[in-house]
PDB file of C-alpha atoms in Angstrom:
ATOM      1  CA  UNK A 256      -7.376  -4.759   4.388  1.00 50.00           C
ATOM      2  CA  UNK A 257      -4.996  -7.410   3.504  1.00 47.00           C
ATOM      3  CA  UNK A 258      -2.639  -7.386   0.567  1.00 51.00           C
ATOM      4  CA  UNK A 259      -0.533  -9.771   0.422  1.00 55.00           C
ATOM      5  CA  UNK A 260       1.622  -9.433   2.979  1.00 67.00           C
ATOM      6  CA  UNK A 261       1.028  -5.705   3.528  1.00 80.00           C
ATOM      7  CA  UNK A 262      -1.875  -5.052   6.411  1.00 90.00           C
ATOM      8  CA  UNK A 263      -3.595  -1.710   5.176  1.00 93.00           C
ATOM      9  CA  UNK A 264      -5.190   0.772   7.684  1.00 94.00           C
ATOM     10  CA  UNK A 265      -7.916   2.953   6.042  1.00 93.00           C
ATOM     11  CA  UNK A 266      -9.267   5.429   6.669  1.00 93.00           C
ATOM     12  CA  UNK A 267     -10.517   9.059   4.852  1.00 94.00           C
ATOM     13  CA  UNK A 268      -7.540  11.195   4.450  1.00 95.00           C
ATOM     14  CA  UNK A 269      -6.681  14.385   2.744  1.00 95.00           C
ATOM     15  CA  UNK A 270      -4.334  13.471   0.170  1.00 95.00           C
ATOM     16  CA  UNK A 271      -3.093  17.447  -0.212  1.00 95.00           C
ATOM     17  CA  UNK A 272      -1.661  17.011   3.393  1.00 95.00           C
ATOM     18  CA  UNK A 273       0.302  14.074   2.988  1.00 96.00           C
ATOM     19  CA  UNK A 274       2.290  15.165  -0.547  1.00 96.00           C
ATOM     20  CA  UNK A 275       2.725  18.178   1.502  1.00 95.00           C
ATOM     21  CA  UNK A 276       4.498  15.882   4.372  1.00 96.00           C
ATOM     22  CA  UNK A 277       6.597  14.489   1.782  1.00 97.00           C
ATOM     23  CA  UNK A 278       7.630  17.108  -0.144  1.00 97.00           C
ATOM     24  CA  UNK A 279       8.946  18.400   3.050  1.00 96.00           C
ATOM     25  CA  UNK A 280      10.684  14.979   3.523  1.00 96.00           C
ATOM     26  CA  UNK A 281      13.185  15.634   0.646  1.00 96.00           C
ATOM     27  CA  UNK A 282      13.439  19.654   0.428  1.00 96.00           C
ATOM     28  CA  UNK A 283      17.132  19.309   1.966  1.00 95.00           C
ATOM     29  CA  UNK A 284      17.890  16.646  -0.821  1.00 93.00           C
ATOM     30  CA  UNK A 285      16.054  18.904  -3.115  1.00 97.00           C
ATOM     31  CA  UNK A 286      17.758  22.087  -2.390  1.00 97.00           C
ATOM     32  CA  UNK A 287      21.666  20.280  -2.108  1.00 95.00           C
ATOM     33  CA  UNK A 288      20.790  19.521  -5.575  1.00 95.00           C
ATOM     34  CA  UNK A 289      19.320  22.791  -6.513  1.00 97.00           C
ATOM     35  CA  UNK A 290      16.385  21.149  -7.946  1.00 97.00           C
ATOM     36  CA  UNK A 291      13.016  23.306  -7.847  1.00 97.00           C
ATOM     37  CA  UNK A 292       9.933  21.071  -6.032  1.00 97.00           C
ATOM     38  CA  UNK A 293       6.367  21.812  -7.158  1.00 97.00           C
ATOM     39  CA  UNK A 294       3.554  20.862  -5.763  1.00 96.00           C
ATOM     40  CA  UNK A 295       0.199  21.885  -7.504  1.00 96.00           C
ATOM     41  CA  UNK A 296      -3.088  21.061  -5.856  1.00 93.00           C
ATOM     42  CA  UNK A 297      -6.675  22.188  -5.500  1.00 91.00           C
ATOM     43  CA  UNK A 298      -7.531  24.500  -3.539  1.00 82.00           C
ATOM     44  CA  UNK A 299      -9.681  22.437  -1.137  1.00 84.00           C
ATOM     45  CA  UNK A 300      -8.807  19.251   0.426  1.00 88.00           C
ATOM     46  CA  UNK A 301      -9.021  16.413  -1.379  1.00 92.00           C
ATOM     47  CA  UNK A 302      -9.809  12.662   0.448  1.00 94.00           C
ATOM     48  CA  UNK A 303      -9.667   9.784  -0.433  1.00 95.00           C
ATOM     49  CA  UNK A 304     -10.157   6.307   1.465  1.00 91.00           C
ATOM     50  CA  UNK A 305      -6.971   4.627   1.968  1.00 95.00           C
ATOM     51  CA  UNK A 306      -3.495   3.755   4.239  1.00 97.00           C
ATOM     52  CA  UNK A 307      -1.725   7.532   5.370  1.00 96.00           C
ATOM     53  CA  UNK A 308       1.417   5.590   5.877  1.00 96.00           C
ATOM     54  CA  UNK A 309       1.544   3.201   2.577  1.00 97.00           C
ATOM     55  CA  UNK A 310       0.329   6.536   0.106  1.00 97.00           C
ATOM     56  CA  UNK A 311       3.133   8.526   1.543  1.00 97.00           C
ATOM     57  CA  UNK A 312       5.403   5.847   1.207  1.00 96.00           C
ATOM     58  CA  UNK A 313       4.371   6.008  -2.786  1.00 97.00           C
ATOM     59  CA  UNK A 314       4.998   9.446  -2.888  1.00 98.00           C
ATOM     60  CA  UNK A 315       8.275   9.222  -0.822  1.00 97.00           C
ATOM     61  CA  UNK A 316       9.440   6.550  -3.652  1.00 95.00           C
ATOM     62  CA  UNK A 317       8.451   8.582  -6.562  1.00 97.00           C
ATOM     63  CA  UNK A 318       9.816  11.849  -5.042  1.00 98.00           C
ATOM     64  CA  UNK A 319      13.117  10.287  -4.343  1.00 95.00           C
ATOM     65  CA  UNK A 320      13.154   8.340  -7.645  1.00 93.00           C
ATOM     66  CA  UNK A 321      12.641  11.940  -9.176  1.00 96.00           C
ATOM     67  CA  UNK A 322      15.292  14.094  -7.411  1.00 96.00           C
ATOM     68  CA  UNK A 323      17.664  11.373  -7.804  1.00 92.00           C
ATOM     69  CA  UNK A 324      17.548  11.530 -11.329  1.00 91.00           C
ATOM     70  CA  UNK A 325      17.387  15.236 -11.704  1.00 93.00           C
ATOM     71  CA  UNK A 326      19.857  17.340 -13.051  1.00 91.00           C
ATOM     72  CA  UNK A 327      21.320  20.082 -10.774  1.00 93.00           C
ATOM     73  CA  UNK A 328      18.670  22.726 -11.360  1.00 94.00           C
ATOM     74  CA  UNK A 329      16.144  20.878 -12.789  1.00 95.00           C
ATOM     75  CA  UNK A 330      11.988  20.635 -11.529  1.00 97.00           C
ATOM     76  CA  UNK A 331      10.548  18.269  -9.648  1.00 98.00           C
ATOM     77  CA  UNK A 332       6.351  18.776 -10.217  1.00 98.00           C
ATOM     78  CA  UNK A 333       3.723  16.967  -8.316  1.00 98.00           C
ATOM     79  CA  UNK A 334       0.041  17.382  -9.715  1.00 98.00           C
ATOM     80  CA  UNK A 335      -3.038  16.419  -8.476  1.00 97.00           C
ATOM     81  CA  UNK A 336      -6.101  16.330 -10.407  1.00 96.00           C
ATOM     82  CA  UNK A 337      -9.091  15.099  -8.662  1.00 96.00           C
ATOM     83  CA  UNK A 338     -11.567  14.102 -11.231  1.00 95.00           C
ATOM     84  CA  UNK A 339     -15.379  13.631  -9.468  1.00 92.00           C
ATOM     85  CA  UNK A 340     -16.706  12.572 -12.921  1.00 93.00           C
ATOM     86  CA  UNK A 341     -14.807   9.061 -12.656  1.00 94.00           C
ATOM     87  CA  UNK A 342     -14.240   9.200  -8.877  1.00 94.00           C
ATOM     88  CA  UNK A 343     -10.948   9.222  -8.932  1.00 96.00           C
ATOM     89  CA  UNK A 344      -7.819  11.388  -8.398  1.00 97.00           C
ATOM     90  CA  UNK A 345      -4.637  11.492 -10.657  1.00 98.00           C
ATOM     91  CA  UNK A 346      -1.300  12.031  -9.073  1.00 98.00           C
ATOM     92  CA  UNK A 347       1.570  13.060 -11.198  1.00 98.00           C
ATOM     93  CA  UNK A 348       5.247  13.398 -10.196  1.00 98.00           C
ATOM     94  CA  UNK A 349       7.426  14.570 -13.201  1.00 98.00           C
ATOM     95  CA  UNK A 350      10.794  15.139 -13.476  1.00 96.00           C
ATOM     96  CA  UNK A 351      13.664  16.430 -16.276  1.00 92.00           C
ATOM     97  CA  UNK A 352      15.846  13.358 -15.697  1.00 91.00           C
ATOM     98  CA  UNK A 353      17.405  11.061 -18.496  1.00 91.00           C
ATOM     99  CA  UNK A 354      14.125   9.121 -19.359  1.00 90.00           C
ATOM    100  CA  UNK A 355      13.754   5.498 -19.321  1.00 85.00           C
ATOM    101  CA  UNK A 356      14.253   3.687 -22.403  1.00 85.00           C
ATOM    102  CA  UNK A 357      11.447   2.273 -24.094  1.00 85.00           C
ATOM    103  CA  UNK A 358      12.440  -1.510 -23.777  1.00 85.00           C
ATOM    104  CA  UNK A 359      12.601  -1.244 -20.459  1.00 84.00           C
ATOM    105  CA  UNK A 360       8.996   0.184 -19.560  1.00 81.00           C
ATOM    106  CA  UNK A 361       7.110  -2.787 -19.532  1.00 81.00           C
ATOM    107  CA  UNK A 362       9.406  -4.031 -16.597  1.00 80.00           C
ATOM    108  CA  UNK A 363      10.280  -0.444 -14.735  1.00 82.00           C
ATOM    109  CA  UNK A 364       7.520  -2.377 -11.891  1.00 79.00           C
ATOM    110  CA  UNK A 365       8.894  -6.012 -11.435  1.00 79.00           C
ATOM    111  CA  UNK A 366      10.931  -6.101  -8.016  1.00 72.00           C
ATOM    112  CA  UNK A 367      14.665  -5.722  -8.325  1.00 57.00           C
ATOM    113  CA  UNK A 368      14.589  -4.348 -11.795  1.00 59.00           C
ATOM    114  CA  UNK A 369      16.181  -1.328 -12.671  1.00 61.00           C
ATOM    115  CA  UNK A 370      16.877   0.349 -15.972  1.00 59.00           C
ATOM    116  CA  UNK A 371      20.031   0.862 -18.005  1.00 56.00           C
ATOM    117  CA  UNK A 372      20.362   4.414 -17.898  1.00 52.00           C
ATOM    118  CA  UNK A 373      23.602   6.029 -17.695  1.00 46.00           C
ATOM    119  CA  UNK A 374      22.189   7.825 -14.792  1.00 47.00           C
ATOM    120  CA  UNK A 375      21.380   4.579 -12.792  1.00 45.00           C
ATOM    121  CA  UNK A 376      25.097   3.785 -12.734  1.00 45.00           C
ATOM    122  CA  UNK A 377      25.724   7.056 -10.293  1.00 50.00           C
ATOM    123  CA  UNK A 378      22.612   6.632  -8.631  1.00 53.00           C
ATOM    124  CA  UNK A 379      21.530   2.790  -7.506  1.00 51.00           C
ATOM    125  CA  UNK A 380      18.720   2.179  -6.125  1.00 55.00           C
ATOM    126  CA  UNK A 381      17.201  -1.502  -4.740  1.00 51.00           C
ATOM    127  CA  UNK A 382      14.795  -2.190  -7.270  1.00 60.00           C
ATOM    128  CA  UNK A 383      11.650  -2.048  -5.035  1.00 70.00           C
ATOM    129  CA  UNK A 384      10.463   1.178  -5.062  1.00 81.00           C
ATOM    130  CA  UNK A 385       8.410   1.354  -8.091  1.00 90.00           C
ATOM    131  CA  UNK A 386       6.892  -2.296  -6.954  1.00 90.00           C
ATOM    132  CA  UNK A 387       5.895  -1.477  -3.819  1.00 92.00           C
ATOM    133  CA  UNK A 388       4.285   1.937  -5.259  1.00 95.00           C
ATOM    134  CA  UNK A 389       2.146  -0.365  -7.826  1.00 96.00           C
ATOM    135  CA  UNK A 390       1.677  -2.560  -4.952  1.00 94.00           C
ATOM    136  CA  UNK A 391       0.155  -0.224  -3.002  1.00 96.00           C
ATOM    137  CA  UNK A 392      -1.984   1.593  -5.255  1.00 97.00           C
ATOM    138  CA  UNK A 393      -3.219  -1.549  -6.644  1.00 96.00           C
ATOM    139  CA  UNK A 394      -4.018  -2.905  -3.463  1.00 95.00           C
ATOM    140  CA  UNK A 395      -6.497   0.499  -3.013  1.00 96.00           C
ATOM    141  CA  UNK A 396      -8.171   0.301  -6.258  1.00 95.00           C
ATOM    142  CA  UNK A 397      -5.991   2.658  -8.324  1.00 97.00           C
ATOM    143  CA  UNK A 398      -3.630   2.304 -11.398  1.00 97.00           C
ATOM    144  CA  UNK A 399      -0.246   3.282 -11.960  1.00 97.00           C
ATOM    145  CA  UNK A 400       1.402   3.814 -14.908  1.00 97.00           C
ATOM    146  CA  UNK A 401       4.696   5.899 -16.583  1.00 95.00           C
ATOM    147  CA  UNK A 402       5.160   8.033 -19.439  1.00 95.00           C
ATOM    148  CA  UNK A 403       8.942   8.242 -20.562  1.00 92.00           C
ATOM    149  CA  UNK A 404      11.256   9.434 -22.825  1.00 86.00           C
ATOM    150  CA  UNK A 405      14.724   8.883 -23.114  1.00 84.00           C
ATOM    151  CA  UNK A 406      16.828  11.823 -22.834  1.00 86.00           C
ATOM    152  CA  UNK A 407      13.384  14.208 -22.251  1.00 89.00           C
ATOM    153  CA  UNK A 408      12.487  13.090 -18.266  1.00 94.00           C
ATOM    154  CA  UNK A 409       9.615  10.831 -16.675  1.00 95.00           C
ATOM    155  CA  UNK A 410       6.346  11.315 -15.290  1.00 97.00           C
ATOM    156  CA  UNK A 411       4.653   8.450 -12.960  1.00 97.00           C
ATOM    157  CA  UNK A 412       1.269   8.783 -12.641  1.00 98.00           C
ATOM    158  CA  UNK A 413      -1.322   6.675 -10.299  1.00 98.00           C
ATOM    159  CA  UNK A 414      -5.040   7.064  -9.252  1.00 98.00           C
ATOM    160  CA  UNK A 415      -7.132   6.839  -5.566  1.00 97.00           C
ATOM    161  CA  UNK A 416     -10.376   6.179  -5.445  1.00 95.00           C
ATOM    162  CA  UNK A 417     -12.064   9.709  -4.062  1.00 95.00           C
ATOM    163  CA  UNK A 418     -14.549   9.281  -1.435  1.00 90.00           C
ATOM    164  CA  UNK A 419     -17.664  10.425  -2.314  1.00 82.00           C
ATOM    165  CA  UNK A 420     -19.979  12.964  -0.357  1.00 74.00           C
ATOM    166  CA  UNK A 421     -21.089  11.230   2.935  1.00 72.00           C
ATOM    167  CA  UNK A 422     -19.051   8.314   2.402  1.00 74.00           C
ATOM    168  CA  UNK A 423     -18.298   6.951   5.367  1.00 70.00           C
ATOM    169  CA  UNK A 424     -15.219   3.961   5.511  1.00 59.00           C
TER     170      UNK A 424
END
């Protein structure tokens, strides 16, 4: 698959392994901050048809968007929440961080944009992560989307396709 400029590589994977691959990715960062990481999942695998490398590239960016804005001893929580009524599986990554403010929500996804939080100012960033992440997820049939609050944290949440029984790519 072709998006854009982005070749994608599918192929059934178990989405619990890779957010467990990436939550390993930023423990260190995690723990230097003293910031608790969750990770709640089923308790089977879950797959889903799509790109190993570009969904754990989503979760790297929302994981590291997350503990950068944490507070020392804040939570970090990663949900998943497959849903075989719709065919789909919801990913959530929530943190306690400052919030975005409203005004700038319905940009948080253009490239290069980043918000006016105080936080930002000690913690830049490039602008690209939450693009690519929509990007991404777009480009295999899911949605992404944040909920936000100023002052009261952020949670990003985005949708796979699940494969269905038998489903072969």
């Amino acid at each position: 698959m072709n998006a854009g400029m982005m070749e994608y590589r599918i192929v059934p994977m178990d989405i619990k392994r890779v957010a467990d691959i990436s939550v390993n990715k930023v423990q260190l960062l995690a723990d230097a901050k003293h910031v608790q990481l969750l990770l709640e999942t089923p308790g089977r695998h879950v797959w889903v048809k799509a790109d190993v490398f570009r969904v754990e590239q989503v979760l790297d960016n929302l994981l590291s968007n997350a503990l950068k804005f944490s507070s020392e001893g804040g939570i970090v929580k990663v949900v998943m929440k497959p849903d075989p009524s719709v065919g789909t599986l919801e990913v959530s990554v929530t943190d306690g961080g400052p919030g975005i403010l409203a005004e700038d929500l319905p940009y948080i996804f253009e490239r290069f944009y980043q918000g006016r939080t105080k936080a930002k100012q000690s913690a830049p960033g490039s602008g690209l992560g939450l693009a690519l992440a929509k990007n991404v997820v777009e480009a295999h049939g899911g949605r992404i989307w944040i909920e936000s609050e100023a002052k009261k944290g952020t949670t990003v949440r985005f949708t796979l396709p699940l494969m269905k029984p038998g489903e072969s790519v």
